[in-house]
CSV table of C-alpha atoms in Angstrom, one decimal:
chain,number,residue,atom,x,y,z
A,181,MET,CA,10.4,23.9,4.5
A,182,LEU,CA,10.1,23.1,0.9
A,183,LEU,CA,11.7,25.2,-1.8
A,184,GLN,CA,8.7,27.1,-3.0
A,185,GLU,CA,7.8,28.1,-7.0
A,186,ASP,CA,10.2,31.2,-7.0
A,187,GLY,CA,12.8,29.0,-5.7
A,188,CYS,CA,12.5,26.4,-8.1
A,189,ALA,CA,12.3,29.0,-11.0
A,190,ARG,CA,15.7,30.5,-9.8
A,191,VAL,CA,17.4,27.0,-10.0
A,192,PHE,CA,16.0,26.2,-13.3
A,193,LYS,CA,17.3,29.5,-14.4
A,194,SER,CA,20.5,30.0,-12.8
A,195,GLU,CA,21.8,26.5,-13.7
A,196,LYS,CA,20.6,26.7,-17.4
A,197,LEU,CA,18.9,23.4,-16.9
A,198,GLY,CA,16.6,23.6,-19.9
A,199,GLU,CA,13.8,20.9,-18.8
A,200,ALA,CA,14.0,19.8,-15.3
A,201,GLU,CA,11.9,18.7,-12.3
A,202,ILE,CA,12.2,19.3,-8.7
A,203,TYR,CA,10.4,16.9,-6.3
A,204,SER,CA,10.8,17.7,-2.7
A,205,SER,CA,9.6,16.5,0.7
A,206,PHE,CA,9.6,16.7,4.4
A,207,ALA,CA,8.3,14.4,7.1
A,208,ASN,CA,8.3,14.7,11.0
A,209,SER,CA,7.4,11.4,13.0
A,210,LEU,CA,7.2,10.3,16.4
A,211,SER,CA,7.3,6.7,17.4
A,212,VAL,CA,6.5,4.9,20.6
A,213,GLU,CA,7.2,1.3,21.5
A,214,TYR,CA,5.9,-1.1,24.4
A,215,ALA,CA,7.6,-4.5,24.9
A,216,GLY,CA,8.5,-6.8,27.6
A,217,GLY,CA,6.4,-5.0,30.1
A,218,THR,CA,7.9,-1.5,29.8
A,219,TYR,CA,8.0,1.3,27.5
A,220,LYS,CA,11.1,0.4,25.3
A,221,SER,CA,11.5,3.9,23.2
A,222,LYS,CA,10.1,7.2,22.3
A,223,GLU,CA,11.7,8.8,19.2
A,224,PHE,CA,11.2,11.8,17.2
A,225,SER,CA,12.7,12.1,13.6
A,226,SER,CA,12.8,14.4,10.7
A,227,ASP,CA,13.6,14.0,7.1
A,228,SER,CA,13.6,16.1,4.2
A,229,GLY,CA,15.2,16.5,0.8
A,230,TYR,CA,15.2,17.1,-3.1
A,231,GLY,CA,15.5,14.7,-5.9
A,232,ILE,CA,16.1,16.5,-9.3
A,233,ARG,CA,15.7,15.0,-12.8
A,234,VAL,CA,17.1,17.0,-15.9
A,235,LEU,CA,16.1,16.0,-19.5
A,236,ASN,CA,19.1,16.6,-21.8
A,237,GLY,CA,19.1,15.8,-25.3
A,238,GLY,CA,16.3,13.2,-24.7
A,239,ARG,CA,18.2,11.8,-21.9
A,240,VAL,CA,17.3,11.7,-18.2
A,241,GLY,CA,19.6,12.3,-15.1
A,242,PHE,CA,18.7,12.2,-11.5
A,243,SER,CA,20.4,13.1,-8.5
A,244,HIS,CA,19.3,14.3,-5.0
A,245,ALA,CA,20.4,16.5,-2.1
A,246,ASN,CA,19.2,16.9,1.6
A,247,LEU,CA,20.0,20.6,1.8
A,248,GLU,CA,18.4,23.6,-0.1
A,249,LYS,CA,21.8,25.2,-0.7
A,250,ASP,CA,23.0,21.7,-2.4
A,251,VAL,CA,20.2,21.9,-5.1
A,252,GLY,CA,22.0,23.8,-7.6
A,253,LYS,CA,24.9,21.5,-7.4
A,254,CYS,CA,22.6,18.6,-7.3
A,255,ALA,CA,21.0,19.7,-10.7
A,256,LYS,CA,24.3,19.9,-12.4
A,257,THR,CA,25.0,16.2,-11.2
A,258,ALA,CA,21.8,15.1,-12.7
A,259,LYS,CA,22.5,16.7,-15.9
A,260,SER,CA,26.2,15.3,-16.0
A,261,LEU,CA,24.6,11.9,-15.3
A,262,SER,CA,22.0,12.1,-17.9
A,263,ARG,CA,24.6,11.1,-20.8
A,264,PHE,CA,24.5,7.4,-19.3
A,265,SER,CA,20.7,7.2,-20.0
A,266,PRO,CA,19.0,6.0,-22.8
A,267,LYS,CA,17.5,8.3,-25.3
A,268,THR,CA,13.9,8.2,-25.5
A,269,GLY,CA,10.8,10.7,-26.4
A,270,PHE,CA,10.3,11.3,-22.5
A,271,SER,CA,8.9,14.6,-21.5
A,272,PHE,CA,7.7,16.2,-18.1
A,273,GLU,CA,4.3,16.2,-16.9
A,274,PRO,CA,2.6,19.4,-18.5
A,275,ALA,CA,1.0,22.1,-16.2
A,276,HIS,CA,-2.5,21.8,-14.9
A,277,ALA,CA,-5.0,24.3,-13.9
A,278,SER,CA,-6.0,22.4,-10.4
A,279,TYR,CA,-6.0,19.1,-8.8
A,280,PRO,CA,-8.5,17.1,-7.3
A,281,LYS,CA,-9.1,16.7,-3.7
A,282,ALA,CA,-7.9,13.9,-1.8
A,283,GLU,CA,-8.5,13.2,2.1
A,284,THR,CA,-5.0,13.0,3.2
A,285,PHE,CA,-4.6,15.1,6.5
A,286,ASP,CA,-5.5,14.5,10.3
A,287,SER,CA,-4.7,17.6,12.2
A,288,LYS,CA,-4.7,15.8,15.5
A,289,ALA,CA,-2.4,13.0,14.3
A,290,ALA,CA,0.0,15.7,12.8
A,291,GLU,CA,0.5,17.3,16.2
A,292,LEU,CA,2.6,14.3,17.1
A,293,GLU,CA,1.7,14.6,20.8
A,294,PRO,CA,3.8,11.7,22.8
A,295,GLU,CA,0.5,11.9,25.5
A,296,LEU,CA,-1.8,10.8,22.7
A,297,ALA,CA,0.7,7.9,21.8
A,298,PHE,CA,1.0,6.7,25.4
A,299,SER,CA,-2.8,7.0,26.2
A,300,ALA,CA,-3.4,5.0,23.1
A,301,ILE,CA,-0.7,2.2,24.0
A,302,GLU,CA,-2.5,2.1,27.7
A,303,GLU,CA,-6.0,1.5,26.0
A,304,ILE,CA,-4.7,-1.2,23.7
A,305,LEU,CA,-2.8,-3.0,26.9
A,306,GLN,CA,-5.9,-2.7,28.9
A,307,GLU,CA,-8.0,-4.6,26.1
A,308,ILE,CA,-5.5,-7.1,25.5
A,309,LYS,CA,-5.1,-7.9,29.2
A,310,GLY,CA,-8.7,-8.9,29.3
A,311,HIS,CA,-8.0,-11.8,26.8
A,312,ALA,CA,-4.2,-12.6,26.7
A,313,GLU,CA,-0.6,-11.2,27.7
A,314,PRO,CA,0.7,-8.3,25.6
A,315,THR,CA,4.1,-8.7,24.0
A,316,ARG,CA,4.4,-5.6,21.9
A,317,VAL,CA,2.5,-2.5,20.8
A,318,SER,CA,4.0,0.1,18.8
A,319,ILE,CA,2.5,3.4,17.6
A,320,GLY,CA,3.8,6.1,15.0
A,321,PHE,CA,2.4,9.4,14.0
A,322,MET,CA,3.8,11.2,11.1
A,323,GLU,CA,3.2,14.6,9.1
A,324,GLY,CA,4.7,15.7,6.1
A,325,MET,CA,4.7,17.3,2.8
A,326,GLU,CA,5.6,16.8,-1.0
A,327,ARG,CA,5.9,19.2,-3.8
A,328,VAL,CA,6.5,18.8,-7.4
A,329,SER,CA,7.7,21.5,-9.7
A,330,ASN,CA,9.1,21.4,-13.3
A,331,THR,CA,10.0,23.4,-16.0
A,332,SER,CA,6.5,22.7,-18.1
A,333,GLY,CA,4.7,24.8,-15.4
A,334,VAL,CA,3.5,21.9,-13.0
A,335,GLU,CA,3.4,23.5,-9.2
A,336,ALA,CA,1.6,20.6,-7.2
A,337,GLU,CA,1.8,20.6,-3.3
A,338,SER,CA,0.2,18.2,-1.0
A,339,ARG,CA,0.4,17.8,3.0
A,340,HIS,CA,-0.4,14.6,4.5
A,341,SER,CA,-0.5,12.6,8.0
A,342,TYR,CA,-0.3,9.0,8.7
A,343,VAL,CA,-1.0,7.0,11.7
A,344,SER,CA,0.3,3.0,12.1
A,345,VAL,CA,-0.4,0.9,15.0
A,346,TYR,CA,0.8,-2.8,15.8
A,347,ALA,CA,-0.7,-4.8,18.6
A,348,GLU,CA,0.5,-8.2,19.5
A,349,ALA,CA,-0.4,-10.7,22.2
A,350,LYS,CA,0.3,-14.3,23.3
A,351,LYS,CA,-1.8,-16.8,25.5
A,352,GLY,CA,0.1,-20.1,26.1
A,353,THR,CA,1.2,-21.1,22.5
A,354,GLY,CA,-1.3,-18.9,21.0
A,355,LEU,CA,-0.3,-15.7,19.1
A,356,GLY,CA,-2.4,-12.8,17.7
A,357,PHE,CA,-1.9,-9.5,16.4
A,358,SER,CA,-3.7,-6.5,14.8
A,359,ILE,CA,-2.5,-3.7,12.4
A,360,TYR,CA,-3.8,-0.6,11.4
A,361,SER,CA,-2.6,2.1,8.9
A,362,SER,CA,-4.3,5.1,7.7
A,363,CYS,CA,-4.0,9.0,7.2
A,364,PHE,CA,-6.3,9.3,10.1
A,365,LEU,CA,-6.4,8.2,13.8
A,366,PRO,CA,-8.6,5.4,14.5
A,367,ASP,CA,-12.4,5.8,16.0
A,368,ASP,CA,-11.1,3.2,19.1
A,369,PHE,CA,-7.7,2.1,19.9
A,370,GLY,CA,-9.1,-0.3,22.3
A,371,LYS,CA,-10.5,-2.2,19.6
A,372,LEU,CA,-7.2,-3.0,18.2
A,373,GLY,CA,-6.1,-4.5,21.6
A,374,GLU,CA,-9.4,-6.5,22.0
A,375,GLU,CA,-8.7,-8.0,18.3
A,376,ALA,CA,-5.0,-9.0,19.3
A,377,GLY,CA,-6.1,-10.5,22.6
A,378,LYS,CA,-9.2,-12.6,21.3
A,379,ILE,CA,-7.0,-14.0,18.5
A,380,ALA,CA,-4.1,-14.9,20.8
A,381,ALA,CA,-6.5,-16.6,23.3
A,382,ALA,CA,-8.1,-18.5,20.5
A,383,MET,CA,-5.0,-19.5,18.7
A,384,ASP,CA,-3.8,-21.3,22.1
A,385,LYS,CA,-6.1,-24.3,21.2
A,386,SER,CA,-5.5,-24.3,17.4
A,387,ALA,CA,-4.7,-27.3,15.3
A,388,PRO,CA,-4.4,-28.1,11.5
A,389,LEU,CA,-7.3,-29.7,9.5
A,390,LYS,CA,-7.3,-32.5,7.3
A,391,SER,CA,-6.1,-31.8,3.9
A,392,GLY,CA,-8.8,-30.8,1.3
A,393,ASN,CA,-10.3,-27.9,-0.7
A,394,PHE,CA,-12.2,-25.5,1.2
A,395,ARG,CA,-14.4,-22.4,0.7
A,396,VAL,CA,-12.4,-19.4,2.0
A,397,LYS,CA,-12.6,-16.0,3.1
A,398,PHE,CA,-9.2,-13.9,3.6
A,399,SER,CA,-8.9,-11.1,6.0
A,400,HIS,CA,-8.1,-7.9,4.4
A,401,GLN,CA,-4.6,-8.0,5.2
A,402,ALA,CA,-4.2,-11.4,3.8
A,403,LEU,CA,-6.3,-10.2,0.7
A,404,SER,CA,-4.3,-7.3,0.3
A,405,SER,CA,-0.9,-9.4,0.3
A,406,LEU,CA,-2.5,-11.8,-2.6
A,407,LEU,CA,-3.5,-8.5,-4.5
A,408,GLY,CA,-0.1,-7.4,-4.2
A,409,PHE,CA,1.3,-10.5,-5.6
A,410,MET,CA,-0.8,-10.4,-8.5
A,411,LEU,CA,-0.1,-6.8,-9.2
A,412,PHE,CA,3.2,-7.7,-10.5
A,413,HIS,CA,1.6,-8.4,-13.8
A,414,PHE,CA,-0.1,-5.0,-13.8
A,415,ASP,CA,3.3,-3.1,-13.7
A,416,GLY,CA,4.1,-1.2,-16.8
A,417,ASP,CA,8.0,-1.8,-16.6
A,418,ASN,CA,7.1,-5.8,-16.1
A,419,ARG,CA,4.7,-5.5,-19.5
A,420,ARG,CA,7.5,-3.7,-21.3
A,421,ARG,CA,10.0,-6.1,-20.6
A,422,GLY,CA,7.7,-9.0,-21.6
A,423,ILE,CA,7.6,-10.5,-18.0
A,424,SER,CA,3.8,-9.8,-17.5
A,425,THR,CA,1.7,-12.3,-19.2
A,426,LEU,CA,-1.6,-10.2,-19.2
A,427,LYS,CA,-3.0,-8.5,-22.3
A,428,SER,CA,-5.6,-5.7,-22.2
A,429,GLY,CA,-9.2,-6.7,-22.7
A,430,GLU,CA,-8.1,-10.5,-21.8
A,431,LYS,CA,-10.6,-12.5,-19.9
A,432,LYS,CA,-8.8,-13.5,-17.0
A,433,PHE,CA,-10.9,-13.3,-13.9
A,434,CYS,CA,-14.1,-13.9,-12.7
A,435,GLU,CA,-16.7,-11.9,-14.2
A,436,SER,CA,-17.9,-10.3,-10.6
A,437,PHE,CA,-14.3,-9.1,-10.1
A,438,THR,CA,-13.3,-5.5,-10.7
A,439,LEU,CA,-10.2,-4.0,-9.2
A,440,ILE,CA,-9.4,-0.4,-9.2
A,441,SER,CA,-6.2,1.6,-8.4
A,442,ASP,CA,-7.7,4.7,-7.0
A,443,PRO,CA,-5.4,7.2,-5.4
A,444,LEU,CA,-8.5,9.5,-4.5
A,445,ALA,CA,-10.2,6.7,-2.3
A,446,LYS,CA,-10.1,7.4,1.5
A,447,ALA,CA,-7.2,5.0,2.6
A,448,ASP,CA,-3.9,5.3,3.4
A,449,ALA,CA,-2.1,6.0,0.0
A,450,ALA,CA,-4.4,8.8,-1.0
A,451,CYS,CA,-2.9,11.7,-2.9
A,452,PRO,CA,-4.1,14.3,-5.0
A,453,PHE,CA,-1.3,14.0,-7.6
A,454,ASP,CA,1.3,11.5,-8.5
A,455,GLY,CA,5.0,11.6,-8.3
A,456,GLU,CA,5.4,13.6,-11.4
A,457,GLY,CA,2.6,16.1,-10.8
A,458,ALA,CA,-0.1,14.4,-12.9
A,459,PRO,CA,-3.8,15.0,-11.4
A,460,SER,CA,-4.8,11.6,-9.4
A,461,ALA,CA,-7.5,9.6,-11.2
A,462,PRO,CA,-8.6,5.9,-10.9
A,463,ILE,CA,-7.6,3.4,-13.3
A,464,ASP,CA,-9.3,0.1,-14.0
A,465,LEU,CA,-7.1,-2.4,-13.6
A,466,VAL,CA,-9.6,-5.4,-13.8
A,467,ARG,CA,-13.2,-4.5,-15.1
A,468,GLU,CA,-15.8,-7.5,-14.9
A,469,GLY,CA,-13.0,-10.0,-15.2
A,470,ARG,CA,-11.2,-8.5,-18.1
A,471,VAL,CA,-7.8,-7.0,-17.9
A,472,GLY,CA,-7.6,-3.3,-18.0
A,473,GLY,CA,-4.8,-0.7,-17.6
A,474,PHE,CA,-1.4,-0.9,-16.5
A,475,LEU,CA,0.4,1.2,-14.2
A,476,TYR,CA,3.0,3.5,-15.8
A,477,ASP,CA,4.9,6.6,-15.1
A,478,ARG,CA,6.0,8.9,-17.9
A,479,TYR,CA,9.5,7.6,-18.1
A,480,THR,CA,8.5,3.9,-18.3
A,481,ALA,CA,6.0,4.8,-20.9
A,482,ALA,CA,8.6,6.6,-23.0
A,483,LEU,CA,10.9,3.6,-22.8
A,484,GLU,CA,8.2,1.5,-24.2
A,485,GLY,CA,7.1,4.3,-26.7
A,486,VAL,CA,3.3,4.2,-25.6
A,487,GLU,CA,1.4,7.1,-24.3
A,488,ALA,CA,0.8,6.6,-20.7
A,489,GLY,CA,1.6,8.1,-17.1
A,490,GLY,CA,-0.3,9.0,-14.1
A,491,CYS,CA,1.0,6.1,-11.8
A,492,CYS,CA,4.4,7.5,-10.6
A,493,GLN,CA,5.3,6.8,-7.2
A,494,ARG,CA,8.3,7.9,-5.2
A,495,SER,CA,9.2,6.0,-2.0
A,496,ASP,CA,11.4,9.2,-0.8
A,497,TYR,CA,13.1,12.0,-2.5
A,498,SER,CA,16.4,10.2,-2.9
A,499,SER,CA,14.7,7.4,-4.9
A,500,LEU,CA,14.3,7.3,-8.5
A,501,PRO,CA,10.5,7.5,-9.6
A,502,ARG,CA,8.7,4.5,-11.0
A,503,ALA,CA,5.3,3.1,-11.6
A,504,GLY,CA,3.5,1.9,-8.4
A,505,ILE,CA,0.1,1.4,-6.8
A,506,THR,CA,-1.8,3.7,-4.6
A,507,ASN,CA,-5.1,2.6,-3.0
A,508,LEU,CA,-6.7,-0.6,-4.5
A,509,VAL,CA,-10.5,-0.5,-4.5
A,510,ILE,CA,-13.1,-3.7,-5.2
A,511,PRO,CA,-16.5,-2.6,-5.6
A,512,ALA,CA,-19.4,-3.9,-3.3
A,513,GLY,CA,-21.2,-7.1,-4.4
A,514,GLU,CA,-24.8,-7.8,-4.1
A,515,ILE,CA,-24.8,-10.3,-1.2
A,516,PRO,CA,-26.3,-8.7,2.1
A,517,GLU,CA,-24.9,-9.8,5.4
A,518,SER,CA,-27.8,-12.1,6.0
A,519,GLU,CA,-26.8,-14.0,3.0
A,520,PHE,CA,-23.3,-14.6,3.6
A,521,PRO,CA,-22.1,-18.1,3.3
A,522,GLN,CA,-22.3,-19.8,6.8
A,523,ASP,CA,-19.6,-22.5,6.3
A,524,TYR,CA,-16.0,-21.6,5.5
A,525,LEU,CA,-12.3,-21.4,6.4
A,526,GLU,CA,-11.5,-17.5,7.3
A,527,VAL,CA,-7.9,-17.3,6.8
A,528,VAL,CA,-6.6,-14.1,8.8
A,529,SER,CA,-3.0,-14.3,8.3
A,530,PHE,CA,-0.3,-16.4,6.4
A,531,HIS,CA,3.3,-15.8,5.4
A,532,GLY,CA,5.8,-16.7,2.6
A,533,ILE,CA,4.2,-15.0,-0.2
A,534,HIS,CA,7.4,-13.4,-1.0
A,535,THR,CA,9.1,-16.7,-1.9
A,536,SER,CA,6.5,-17.4,-4.4
A,537,ASP,CA,6.7,-17.1,-8.4
A,538,PRO,CA,5.1,-13.9,-9.4
A,539,VAL,CA,5.7,-14.6,-13.0
A,540,SER,CA,3.6,-17.8,-13.3
A,541,GLY,CA,1.6,-16.6,-10.4
A,542,ASP,CA,2.0,-19.7,-8.4
A,543,PHE,CA,2.3,-19.3,-4.8
A,544,GLY,CA,2.4,-21.3,-1.5
A,545,VAL,CA,2.0,-19.8,2.0
A,546,ASP,CA,2.0,-21.1,5.6
A,547,VAL,CA,-1.3,-20.4,7.3
A,548,ASP,CA,-0.5,-19.4,11.1
A,549,ILE,CA,-4.0,-17.8,11.9
A,550,ALA,CA,-7.3,-19.3,10.6
A,551,PHE,CA,-10.7,-19.9,11.8
A,552,LEU,CA,-13.4,-22.5,10.8
A,553,HIS,CA,-16.8,-21.0,10.8
A,554,LYS,CA,-19.8,-23.3,11.3
A,555,GLU,CA,-23.4,-21.7,10.7
A,556,GLY,CA,-21.8,-18.2,10.4
A,557,LYS,CA,-19.7,-18.5,13.8
A,558,ARG,CA,-16.1,-19.0,14.4
A,559,LYS,CA,-15.9,-22.6,15.8
A,560,ILE,CA,-12.4,-24.0,15.3
A,561,PRO,CA,-9.0,-22.2,15.5
A,562,VAL,CA,-6.7,-23.5,12.7
A,563,SER,CA,-2.9,-23.2,12.1
A,564,ASN,CA,0.1,-25.1,10.6
A,565,MET,CA,-1.5,-25.7,7.2
A,566,LEU,CA,-0.2,-24.8,3.8
A,567,LEU,CA,-2.2,-22.9,1.2
A,568,SER,CA,-1.1,-23.5,-2.5
A,569,GLY,CA,-2.6,-22.5,-5.8
A,570,ASN,CA,-2.3,-19.9,-8.6
A,571,VAL,CA,-3.3,-16.4,-8.1
A,572,PHE,CA,-5.2,-16.0,-11.5
A,573,ASN,CA,-7.2,-19.3,-10.9
A,574,LEU,CA,-7.9,-18.0,-7.4
A,575,PHE,CA,-9.5,-15.0,-8.8
A,576,LYS,CA,-11.5,-16.9,-11.2
A,577,ARG,CA,-13.2,-18.9,-8.3
A,578,ILE,CA,-14.9,-16.1,-6.4
A,579,GLU,CA,-18.2,-17.5,-5.0
A,580,ALA,CA,-19.7,-14.4,-3.2
A,581,ILE,CA,-18.9,-10.7,-2.9
A,582,GLY,CA,-20.6,-8.9,0.2
A,583,LYS,CA,-22.6,-5.5,-0.1
A,584,GLU,CA,-20.5,-3.5,2.3
A,585,GLN,CA,-17.0,-2.3,1.9
A,586,HIS,CA,-14.3,-1.9,4.5
A,587,THR,CA,-11.0,-0.3,4.7
A,588,HIS,CA,-7.6,-1.9,5.7
A,589,GLY,CA,-4.6,0.3,4.9
A,590,GLY,CA,-4.5,0.8,1.0
A,591,LEU,CA,-7.4,-1.7,0.5
A,592,VAL,CA,-11.1,-1.0,0.2
A,593,SER,CA,-12.9,-4.1,-0.2
A,594,PRO,CA,-16.1,-5.8,0.6
A,595,GLU,CA,-15.7,-9.4,2.1
A,596,ILE,CA,-15.2,-12.0,-0.5
A,597,TRP,CA,-15.6,-15.9,-0.5
A,598,PHE,CA,-13.5,-18.3,-2.6
A,599,SER,CA,-14.3,-21.9,-3.6
A,600,GLY,CA,-12.3,-24.9,-3.9
A,601,VAL,CA,-9.2,-23.3,-2.2
A,602,HIS,CA,-6.4,-26.3,-1.5
A,603,LEU,CA,-4.9,-26.4,1.9
A,604,ILE,CA,-2.7,-29.2,3.2
A,605,GLY,CA,-2.8,-30.1,6.9
A,606,LYS,CA,-2.9,-33.3,8.6
């Protein structure tokens, strides 16, 4: 259980902390894995703890503890460590009368039932076997809660669930996979196996194309990777340090492109408040091709001397809070399915984005799963090609945006086609 409001108040008072904040969280999880023709593991795990920040003379100290009985000691440590941090105008999030609603909890997933996990894997395996050989399937269920309390009056609490699925298949030299992540159970586990199996079967006959410039549509997974790479420049700390080259209001992208960081969207990073207790609200990162806002937590904003916040993220209770993204939303365009481009290269999967240069935006990735579409249908499986370019130039060359949004993990986006994308093959 988390330390409740009265418990936090006792710590604040008894330790004479002055201004302080307690972030607490717990998570219970179940993971099941199938590989090599058998079930490899079934594991339950649990983790909980407290992250404490103390503001002492304009300086912030941080410490963490696993047990409630150690919270007081942890607070003293945080206060002592504050002397090593720079003096800023930082203050904790003020109190709020209410918080918006965010869809974050699936009661069925939160039951952590092994029977559900095993039956889901069996559904996935059955569908894979209709097309290819299953190599690995893993499923994870998680339920938890997080709470933020501070001496300014913030009292925020949220319960959440999480579901992750990975299905992998092979046929000959072909490999295929499917990934799912959400706060909610999928409507059909079998479809994930079908997708992995069909891709593996198709990729058994894949080959690179001749080098050239292509019209390209990225899968939601691939598009999410590209956006994550680009978001380096929307990090408030990178802007503060002069690493980001973007400026608010700058025309940097195609006019049809808008990108929103929206923690209230129904996707896997939904939350009613940020890691400091600020009410969740959408932020326009790009609006009709122009740079909008940047992602700040209160401490980063204080270091820069600007008024900003609302984007604090915590990977867990033991990590320092910092600015980060939640869900990314790209609004629907105007192109109906009947008018979708008919000839293009669909890039399903690539790897190597982590070796690219986020400062310049230049990237090069190895495309391992792609399909050449002719007359609107998948015709030729493609692999072993190098896709290179600049991420800012890429998002200047948007050719078409579909009318219907789809959700993949933390990305809500329609289908998007880009023109003149350079790939090196034969």
